[in-house]
Amino acid sequence: MSIQIPRGTQDILPGEVERWQYIEEKARELCKRFNYKEIRTPIFEHTELFLRSVGDTTDIVQKEMYTFTDRGDRSITLRPEGTASTVRAYVEHKMYGLPDQPTKLYYIGPMFRYERPQSGRYRQFVQFGIEALGSADPAIDAEVISLAMEMYKGLGLQKLKLIINSLGDQESRISHRTALTDHFAPHIEEFCSDCQKRLETNPLRILDCKKDREHPLMETAPSILDYLNEESAHYFQKVQRYLQSMGIEFEVDSRLVRGLDYYNHTAFEIMSDAEGFGAITTLMGGGRYNGLAQEIGGPETPGIGFALSIERLLLALAAEGIELPLGKGIDCYVVALGEEAKDASVTLVNELRKSNITVEKDYLDKKVKAQFKAADRLEAKFVVILGDDELERKVASIKNLQTGTQEEVALDSIASYLMENRDR
RNA sequence: GCGAUCGUGGCGAAGUGGUUAACGCAUCGGAUUGUGGUUCCGACAUUCGAGGGUUCGAUUCCCUUCGGUCGCCCCA
């Protein structure tokens, strides 16, 4: 039995990889327009980073991390998300001291979570995310959200739902938490075992429970929105107003609780509404994390960001039946007939490539017919035919595969002929 | 971690307790000694995910295992 790919990972082969390249390119263009700069951080970090940032009561930390001990006896974890590393780098390199603030960063790269794979969920998956550090202006919350929306809309997606919520600041969260505990505690034995634990660890997450969704106490549970102090409420108002002014539609859902501990104030999520999507419809998640930098040992720094998965983006595109405009086909295929022509084709192909023409030739000693078939399959615009009698006259026949017309061109002007005609 | 379902050539897929494992696509060769996308002919699985068991005999029955897919929990 040959060795197989590890569970939950995938090889992205030619034919599929073009879609990834296209999306990554779009993401980079978008970030350039919004003035976010790329940051590349390691794929593994000290485990401690995620314990401190993501939160040790979260599912990510409790059951999904790829953690191992290296030869130096250090506990290392393959990054399950990108924010922690980005903020770590921001603090470590004292980027808060850089002249241009806020610091606006983006990343594209693999993340790792040990889970059972299913549609839209992998053990290694690719996230594109942005982080804006150093500003507590609600306008930048709106900017981050708008960039996310623009990413999807720019690719042609339409069936999107943006959900936002506010988790409030420390003070608001504490009073809400107390209210939640008081609300659920008397009847907590009616809830699932997870929720019973959550009452102690993080009562907010009870609201997110899928099992106990129908419990009457869920309906009457205190909403965070009623516990926001004046400052938090005002902040959330401003975010909403900015979004409205940008023409971005959204829905406020006070039950939106993000899965990571570091969030506060604005939390948001984009889901796909498309028919036939799998069970997982969350395309992107993000939020504000004002205490995170400090948690990691840096100065108190406000921050906000999002992360989206390319895998799910591709699923959404498929669900909406969107074809990406990928450039296919090569400019030219050189068909050689006979030994001398074959030798000549080697140098010709080389010259054409130097002229920036995409060109292929046969390396399997195929018959002429098979060479033409190959040219056809590669969607070549032209076939350059080199035969012995052409060679003697220092010409080649060039056939346009779309029109089927053919003409003779002097050997030394093939490149210019192709360049002139390839875009028609 | 739990559950459902599947696993036959490069891909899609039929099939049976028993001497040659359909078919379609793709590929390669030929019809057409230097011209593609159409057509016709031909070639292409000592083998049915792996290991073990039952049996005179298993791809087909049983067990184990690995893997895919989908779902639960949770998330991107």
Coordinates of C-alpha atoms (C1' of nucleotides) in Angstrom, one line a residue:
Chain A
M1 CA 0.0 0.0 0.0
S2 CA 1.5 3.3 -1.0
I3 CA 1.7 6.2 1.5
Q4 CA -1.4 8.3 1.6
I5 CA -2.0 11.9 2.4
P6 CA -2.8 12.6 6.1
R7 CA -6.5 12.8 7.0
G8 CA -8.0 16.2 6.6
T9 CA -5.3 17.5 4.3
Q10 CA -5.4 17.9 0.5
D11 CA -3.2 18.2 -2.5
I12 CA -4.1 21.1 -4.7
L13 CA -3.3 19.9 -8.2
P14 CA -2.9 21.8 -11.5
G15 CA -6.4 22.5 -12.7
E16 CA -7.6 23.4 -9.2
V17 CA -4.6 25.4 -8.0
E18 CA -5.4 28.2 -10.6
R19 CA -8.6 29.0 -8.6
W20 CA -6.5 29.4 -5.4
Q21 CA -4.0 31.6 -7.2
Y22 CA -6.8 33.7 -8.5
I23 CA -8.4 34.2 -5.1
E24 CA -5.0 34.9 -3.4
E25 CA -4.2 37.4 -6.0
K26 CA -7.6 39.1 -5.5
A27 CA -7.0 39.2 -1.7
R28 CA -3.6 40.8 -2.2
E29 CA -5.0 43.4 -4.6
L30 CA -7.8 44.2 -2.1
C31 CA -5.4 44.6 0.7
K32 CA -3.3 46.9 -1.3
R33 CA -6.3 49.1 -2.0
F34 CA -7.1 49.2 1.7
N35 CA -3.4 49.7 2.5
Y36 CA -3.0 46.5 4.5
K37 CA 0.5 45.0 4.4
E38 CA 1.4 41.4 4.4
I39 CA 2.9 39.7 7.4
R40 CA 4.4 36.2 7.4
T41 CA 4.7 34.5 10.7
P42 CA 5.8 31.0 11.5
I43 CA 3.4 28.1 11.1
F44 CA 4.2 26.9 14.6
E45 CA 4.5 28.9 17.8
H46 CA 5.0 28.2 21.4
T47 CA 1.9 26.5 22.7
E48 CA 1.7 29.1 25.4
L49 CA 0.8 31.8 22.9
F50 CA -2.5 30.1 22.0
L51 CA -3.3 29.2 25.6
R52 CA -3.0 32.8 26.6
S53 CA -4.7 34.4 23.5
V54 CA -7.3 32.0 22.2
G55 CA -8.2 30.9 25.7
D56 CA -7.8 27.6 27.5
T57 CA -11.5 26.9 27.8
T58 CA -12.1 27.1 24.1
D59 CA -12.6 24.0 21.9
I60 CA -9.6 25.0 19.9
V61 CA -7.3 24.7 22.8
Q62 CA -9.0 21.9 24.5
K63 CA -9.4 19.4 21.7
E64 CA -8.2 20.8 18.4
M65 CA -4.5 21.8 18.7
Y66 CA -1.7 20.0 17.0
T67 CA 0.7 20.2 19.9
F68 CA 4.0 18.4 20.2
T69 CA 7.3 18.6 22.1
D70 CA 10.3 19.4 20.0
R71 CA 13.8 18.0 20.5
G72 CA 14.6 20.9 22.9
D73 CA 11.7 19.9 25.1
R74 CA 9.6 22.9 24.1
S75 CA 5.9 22.6 23.7
I76 CA 5.1 23.7 20.1
T77 CA 1.7 24.1 18.4
L78 CA 0.9 24.3 14.8
R79 CA -1.1 27.5 14.6
P80 CA -4.8 27.0 14.7
E81 CA -5.5 30.6 13.7
G82 CA -3.7 33.7 12.7
T83 CA -4.5 36.5 15.1
A84 CA -2.4 35.3 17.9
S85 CA 0.8 35.1 15.8
T86 CA 0.1 38.4 14.2
V87 CA -0.3 40.2 17.5
R88 CA 2.7 38.4 18.9
A89 CA 4.8 39.6 16.0
Y90 CA 3.3 43.1 16.4
V91 CA 4.4 43.2 20.0
E92 CA 7.7 41.4 19.6
H93 CA 8.8 43.8 16.8
K94 CA 7.3 46.8 18.6
M95 CA 5.3 47.7 15.6
Y96 CA 3.3 50.1 17.7
G97 CA 6.4 52.4 17.4
L98 CA 6.3 52.5 13.6
P99 CA 5.4 55.8 12.1
D100 CA 2.2 54.7 10.2
Q101 CA -0.5 53.9 12.7
P102 CA -2.7 52.0 13.0
T103 CA -0.8 49.0 11.9
K104 CA -2.7 47.3 9.2
L105 CA -1.7 43.7 8.4
Y106 CA -2.9 40.7 6.4
Y107 CA -1.9 37.1 6.0
I108 CA -2.7 34.2 3.9
G109 CA -1.6 30.8 5.0
P110 CA -2.3 27.4 6.4
M111 CA -3.8 26.8 9.8
F112 CA -4.2 23.5 11.6
R113 CA -6.9 22.1 13.8
Y114 CA -7.3 18.5 14.7
E115 CA -10.9 17.8 13.8
R116 CA -12.9 15.2 11.8
P117 CA -13.0 16.5 8.3
Q118 CA -16.2 17.2 6.6
S119 CA -17.5 19.6 3.9
G120 CA -15.7 22.9 4.4
R121 CA -13.6 21.6 7.3
Y122 CA -10.1 20.4 7.1
R123 CA -7.2 19.7 9.4
Q124 CA -5.0 21.9 7.4
F125 CA -6.9 24.8 5.8
V126 CA -6.0 28.2 4.4
Q127 CA -7.0 31.4 6.0
F128 CA -6.9 34.9 4.7
G129 CA -7.1 37.4 7.5
I130 CA -6.5 41.0 8.3
E131 CA -5.7 42.7 11.6
A132 CA -5.8 46.5 12.3
L133 CA -3.9 47.3 15.5
G134 CA -3.7 50.5 17.3
S135 CA -7.0 52.1 16.7
A136 CA -10.2 52.1 18.7
D137 CA -12.1 54.1 16.2
P138 CA -15.4 52.4 15.2
A139 CA -14.7 53.5 11.7
I140 CA -11.9 50.9 11.4
D141 CA -14.3 48.2 12.5
A142 CA -16.5 49.2 9.6
E143 CA -13.4 49.3 7.3
V144 CA -12.5 45.7 8.3
I145 CA -16.0 44.5 7.8
S146 CA -16.2 46.3 4.5
L147 CA -13.0 44.7 3.3
A148 CA -14.4 41.3 4.1
M149 CA -17.6 42.0 2.2
E150 CA -15.6 43.4 -0.7
M151 CA -13.6 40.2 -0.9
Y152 CA -16.7 38.1 -1.4
K153 CA -18.6 40.6 -3.6
G154 CA -15.6 41.2 -5.8
L155 CA -15.6 37.5 -6.7
G156 CA -19.3 37.7 -7.6
L157 CA -20.9 36.2 -4.5
Q158 CA -24.3 37.6 -3.7
K159 CA -26.0 35.2 -1.3
L160 CA -24.3 36.6 1.8
K161 CA -25.5 37.4 5.3
L162 CA -23.5 39.7 7.5
I163 CA -24.3 39.3 11.2
I164 CA -22.9 41.6 13.8
N165 CA -23.1 41.9 17.6
S166 CA -21.3 43.7 20.4
L167 CA -19.8 41.8 23.3
G168 CA -19.1 45.1 25.0
D169 CA -16.2 46.1 27.1
Q170 CA -14.9 44.5 30.3
E171 CA -17.4 46.2 32.5
S172 CA -20.4 45.4 30.3
R173 CA -19.3 41.8 29.9
I174 CA -19.0 41.3 33.6
S175 CA -22.4 42.7 34.4
H176 CA -23.9 40.6 31.5
R177 CA -22.1 37.6 32.7
T178 CA -23.5 38.0 36.2
A179 CA -26.9 38.4 34.8
L180 CA -26.5 35.2 32.7
T181 CA -25.3 33.2 35.6
D182 CA -28.2 34.4 37.7
H183 CA -30.5 33.5 34.8
F184 CA -29.4 30.0 34.1
A185 CA -28.1 28.8 37.5
P186 CA -31.4 27.9 39.1
H187 CA -32.3 25.6 36.2
I188 CA -28.8 24.6 35.0
E189 CA -29.5 20.9 35.6
E190 CA -32.0 21.0 32.7
F191 CA -29.2 21.9 30.3
C192 CA -26.6 19.7 28.6
S193 CA -23.4 18.7 30.3
D194 CA -21.4 21.2 28.2
C195 CA -23.6 24.0 29.2
Q196 CA -23.3 23.0 32.9
K197 CA -19.6 23.5 32.5
R198 CA -20.0 26.7 30.6
L199 CA -22.0 28.2 33.5
E200 CA -18.7 28.3 35.4
T201 CA -16.2 28.8 32.6
N202 CA -18.0 31.0 30.1
P203 CA -21.8 31.4 30.5
L204 CA -21.9 33.5 27.3
R205 CA -21.3 30.3 25.3
I206 CA -24.5 28.8 26.6
L207 CA -26.3 31.1 24.3
D208 CA -24.4 29.5 21.4
C209 CA -25.4 26.0 22.4
K210 CA -27.1 24.1 19.6
K211 CA -28.5 21.3 21.8
D212 CA -30.3 23.5 24.3
R213 CA -31.5 26.0 21.7
E214 CA -35.2 25.2 22.4
H215 CA -35.0 25.6 26.1
P216 CA -37.4 28.4 27.3
L217 CA -34.7 30.1 29.3
M218 CA -32.8 30.7 26.0
E219 CA -35.5 33.0 24.8
T220 CA -35.7 35.0 28.0
A221 CA -31.9 35.1 28.5
P222 CA -30.5 38.5 29.2
S223 CA -29.2 40.0 26.0
I224 CA -25.7 41.5 26.0
L225 CA -27.1 44.5 24.2
D226 CA -29.1 45.4 27.3
Y227 CA -26.0 45.3 29.4
L228 CA -23.7 47.4 27.3
N229 CA -22.6 50.5 29.3
E230 CA -22.9 53.8 27.6
E231 CA -19.5 53.8 26.0
S232 CA -19.9 50.3 24.6
A233 CA -23.4 51.0 23.3
H234 CA -22.3 54.2 21.7
Y235 CA -19.4 52.4 20.1
F236 CA -21.7 49.8 18.6
Q237 CA -24.0 52.5 17.4
K238 CA -21.2 54.2 15.6
V239 CA -20.1 50.9 13.9
Q240 CA -23.6 50.3 12.7
R241 CA -24.0 53.9 11.4
Y242 CA -20.7 53.6 9.4
L243 CA -21.8 50.3 7.9
Q244 CA -25.1 51.9 6.9
S245 CA -23.3 54.9 5.4
M246 CA -21.3 52.4 3.3
G247 CA -24.4 50.7 2.1
I248 CA -23.5 47.4 3.8
E249 CA -26.5 45.4 4.9
F250 CA -26.3 43.6 8.2
E251 CA -28.3 42.0 10.8
V252 CA -27.8 42.4 14.6
D253 CA -27.9 39.1 16.4
S254 CA -27.3 39.4 20.1
R255 CA -26.6 35.6 20.2
L256 CA -23.6 35.8 18.0
V257 CA -20.8 34.7 20.2
R258 CA -17.4 34.1 18.7
G259 CA -15.5 31.0 19.7
L260 CA -12.4 32.6 20.9
D261 CA -11.9 34.2 24.3
Y262 CA -10.1 37.3 23.2
Y263 CA -13.1 39.1 21.6
N264 CA -14.8 42.2 22.9
H265 CA -17.0 44.9 21.4
T266 CA -17.7 44.3 17.8
A267 CA -18.1 40.6 16.7
F268 CA -19.2 39.7 13.2
E269 CA -19.7 36.8 10.9
I270 CA -20.5 36.3 7.2
M271 CA -22.5 33.3 6.2
S272 CA -23.6 32.0 2.9
D273 CA -27.3 31.8 2.1
A274 CA -26.7 29.8 -1.0
E275 CA -28.8 26.7 -1.6
G276 CA -27.1 23.4 -1.4
F277 CA -24.4 24.5 0.9
G278 CA -23.2 22.0 3.5
A279 CA -23.9 22.1 7.1
I280 CA -21.2 24.7 7.7
T281 CA -22.2 28.0 6.3
T282 CA -19.9 30.4 8.2
L283 CA -17.5 31.9 5.6
M284 CA -15.7 34.4 7.8
G285 CA -15.5 35.4 11.4
G286 CA -14.0 38.3 13.2
G287 CA -14.1 40.8 15.9
R288 CA -12.4 43.3 18.1
Y289 CA -9.8 42.2 20.7
N290 CA -8.7 45.2 22.7
G291 CA -7.0 43.3 25.5
L292 CA -5.1 40.8 23.4
A293 CA -1.8 42.6 22.9
Q294 CA -1.5 43.2 26.6
E295 CA -2.3 39.6 27.3
I296 CA 0.7 38.6 25.2
G297 CA 2.9 41.0 27.1
G298 CA 2.7 44.1 25.0
P299 CA 1.2 47.5 25.6
E300 CA -2.5 48.0 25.8
T301 CA -3.5 48.1 22.2
P302 CA -6.9 48.0 20.5
G303 CA -7.2 45.7 17.6
I304 CA -9.7 44.2 15.2
G305 CA -9.6 41.6 12.5
F306 CA -11.2 38.8 10.6
A307 CA -10.3 35.5 9.1
L308 CA -11.9 33.6 6.3
S309 CA -11.2 30.3 4.8
I310 CA -10.3 29.9 1.2
E311 CA -11.8 26.4 1.2
R312 CA -15.2 27.7 2.2
L313 CA -14.9 30.6 -0.2
L314 CA -14.5 28.1 -3.0
L315 CA -17.5 26.1 -1.7
A316 CA -19.5 29.3 -1.7
L317 CA -18.5 30.1 -5.3
A318 CA -19.5 26.6 -6.3
A319 CA -22.8 26.8 -4.5
E320 CA -23.6 30.0 -6.4
G321 CA -22.4 28.5 -9.6
I322 CA -19.7 31.2 -10.1
E323 CA -16.9 30.5 -12.6
L324 CA -13.7 32.4 -12.0
P325 CA -12.3 34.1 -15.1
L326 CA -9.2 32.0 -15.3
G327 CA -6.9 32.5 -18.3
K328 CA -6.4 29.1 -19.9
G329 CA -4.6 28.0 -22.9
I330 CA -1.1 28.6 -24.3
D331 CA 0.0 30.8 -27.1
C332 CA 1.7 28.3 -29.2
Y333 CA 2.6 24.6 -29.7
V334 CA 5.6 23.7 -31.9
V335 CA 5.1 20.6 -34.0
A336 CA 8.3 19.1 -35.4
L337 CA 8.4 16.7 -38.3
G338 CA 11.6 14.8 -38.6
E339 CA 15.0 14.7 -36.8
E340 CA 16.4 18.0 -38.1
A341 CA 13.1 19.8 -37.4
K342 CA 13.1 18.4 -33.9
D343 CA 16.5 19.8 -33.2
A344 CA 15.4 23.1 -34.7
S345 CA 12.3 23.1 -32.5
V346 CA 14.4 23.0 -29.4
T347 CA 16.0 26.3 -30.2
L348 CA 12.9 27.8 -31.6
V349 CA 10.9 27.1 -28.4
N350 CA 13.6 28.6 -26.4
E351 CA 13.6 31.8 -28.4
L352 CA 9.9 32.1 -28.3
R353 CA 9.9 31.8 -24.6
K354 CA 12.5 34.5 -24.3
S355 CA 10.1 36.7 -26.2
N356 CA 7.5 36.0 -23.4
I357 CA 5.4 33.7 -25.5
T358 CA 3.9 30.7 -23.7
V359 CA 4.9 27.8 -25.7
E360 CA 5.0 24.0 -25.5
K361 CA 6.5 21.2 -27.6
D362 CA 6.4 17.4 -27.7
Y363 CA 8.9 15.4 -25.7
L364 CA 7.5 12.0 -26.2
D365 CA 8.3 11.4 -29.9
K366 CA 4.6 11.7 -30.8
K367 CA 3.3 11.4 -34.3
V368 CA 2.2 14.6 -36.0
K369 CA -1.4 13.8 -35.4
A370 CA -0.8 13.3 -31.7
Q371 CA 1.2 16.5 -31.5
F372 CA -1.8 18.4 -32.9
K373 CA -4.1 16.7 -30.5
A374 CA -1.8 17.8 -27.7
A375 CA -1.9 21.3 -29.0
D376 CA -5.6 21.2 -29.1
R377 CA -5.9 19.9 -25.6
L378 CA -3.6 22.7 -24.4
E379 CA -5.9 25.2 -26.1
A380 CA -3.0 26.6 -28.0
K381 CA -3.9 29.5 -30.2
F382 CA -1.3 28.7 -32.8
V383 CA 0.7 25.7 -34.0
V384 CA 4.1 26.3 -35.5
I385 CA 4.9 23.5 -37.9
L386 CA 8.5 22.8 -38.5
G387 CA 9.3 20.4 -41.3
D388 CA 12.4 19.7 -43.3
D389 CA 11.3 21.4 -46.4
E390 CA 10.2 24.5 -44.4
L391 CA 13.6 24.5 -42.7
E392 CA 15.4 24.5 -46.0
R393 CA 13.5 27.6 -47.0
K394 CA 14.0 29.1 -43.6
V395 CA 10.2 29.3 -42.9
A396 CA 7.7 27.7 -40.7
S397 CA 4.0 27.2 -41.2
I398 CA 1.8 28.7 -38.6
K399 CA -1.7 27.4 -38.1
N400 CA -4.3 29.3 -36.2
L401 CA -6.2 26.6 -34.4
Q402 CA -9.3 28.7 -33.9
T403 CA -9.8 29.6 -37.6
G404 CA -7.9 26.7 -39.1
T405 CA -6.0 29.0 -41.4
Q406 CA -2.4 28.5 -42.1
E407 CA 0.4 30.6 -43.5
E408 CA 4.1 30.5 -43.9
V409 CA 6.3 32.9 -41.9
A410 CA 10.0 33.4 -42.0
L411 CA 11.8 31.6 -39.2
D412 CA 13.3 34.8 -37.7
S413 CA 10.0 36.6 -37.5
I414 CA 7.9 33.9 -35.8
A415 CA 8.1 35.6 -32.4
S416 CA 6.8 38.9 -33.7
Y417 CA 4.1 37.2 -35.8
L418 CA 2.8 35.4 -32.7
M419 CA 3.0 38.5 -30.5
E420 CA 1.0 40.5 -33.1
N421 CA -1.6 37.9 -33.5
R422 CA -2.1 36.2 -30.2
D423 CA -4.5 38.7 -28.7
R424 CA -6.9 38.6 -31.5
Chain B
rG1 C1' -14.7 12.0 20.4
rC2 C1' -19.5 10.0 18.3
rG3 C1' -22.8 8.5 14.1
rA4 C1' -24.2 7.3 8.9
rU5 C1' -22.4 5.8 4.3
rC6 C1' -19.0 4.3 0.7
rG7 C1' -14.0 2.0 -1.2
rU8 C1' -13.8 -2.2 -8.5
rG9 C1' -8.5 0.3 -14.3
rG10 C1' -6.2 7.5 -14.8
rC11 C1' -11.6 9.1 -14.0
rG12 C1' -17.0 7.6 -13.9
rA13 C1' -19.4 3.2 -13.1
rA14 C1' -21.9 -2.5 -13.8
rG15 C1' -21.4 -7.1 -11.6
rU16 C1' -21.3 -12.6 -9.7
rG17 C1' -19.7 -17.8 -4.1
rG18 C1' -16.6 -20.8 -9.3
rU19 C1' -12.7 -21.4 -15.8
rU20 C1' -12.0 -14.6 -20.2
rA21 C1' -14.3 -8.8 -14.1
rA22 C1' -19.4 -5.4 -18.5
rC23 C1' -19.7 -0.4 -20.3
rG24 C1' -18.6 4.9 -20.8
rC25 C1' -14.8 8.8 -20.7
rA26 C1' -9.7 9.7 -21.0
rU27 C1' -5.0 7.8 -23.0
rC28 C1' -2.2 5.3 -26.9
rG29 C1' -1.9 3.0 -31.9
rG30 C1' -4.2 2.5 -36.8
rA31 C1' -7.7 3.9 -40.9
rU32 C1' -5.3 9.3 -42.9
rU33 C1' 3.8 7.7 -44.4
rG34 C1' 3.5 16.1 -42.7
rU35 C1' -2.0 18.6 -39.7
rG36 C1' -6.4 19.0 -34.2
rG37 C1' -11.5 19.3 -32.5
rU38 C1' -16.1 14.4 -36.1
rU39 C1' -16.2 9.0 -37.4
rC40 C1' -14.6 3.8 -37.5
rC41 C1' -11.2 -0.2 -35.8
rG42 C1' -7.8 -1.9 -32.1
rA43 C1' -4.9 -1.8 -27.3
rC44 C1' -5.4 -0.7 -22.1
rA45 C1' -7.5 -4.3 -14.3
rU46 C1' -3.0 -11.9 -13.0
rU47 C1' -7.4 -7.8 -10.3
rC48 C1' -11.9 -5.7 -7.3
rG49 C1' -8.5 -0.3 -0.4
rA50 C1' -5.4 -3.5 3.1
rG51 C1' -4.9 -7.8 6.5
rG52 C1' -7.2 -12.2 8.4
rG53 C1' -11.2 -15.9 8.6
rU54 C1' -15.2 -19.3 6.5
rU55 C1' -15.1 -22.3 1.9
rC56 C1' -13.0 -27.3 -2.6
rG57 C1' -13.1 -22.0 -4.4
rA58 C1' -14.3 -15.1 -2.7
rU59 C1' -14.1 -9.2 -5.7
rU60 C1' -18.8 -11.1 -3.9
rC61 C1' -20.1 -14.0 3.1
rC62 C1' -17.8 -12.7 8.3
rC63 C1' -14.1 -10.0 11.4
rU64 C1' -10.4 -6.3 11.8
rU65 C1' -8.0 -2.2 9.8
rC66 C1' -7.0 2.0 6.7
rG67 C1' -9.1 5.7 3.8
rG68 C1' -13.0 8.9 1.3
rU69 C1' -17.7 11.4 1.8
rC70 C1' -21.5 13.5 4.8
rG71 C1' -23.4 14.7 9.7
rC72 C1' -23.1 15.7 15.4
rC73 C1' -20.0 18.8 18.8
rC74 C1' -17.5 23.2 17.5
rC75 C1' -15.6 26.3 14.2
rA76 C1' -12.8 29.2 9.1

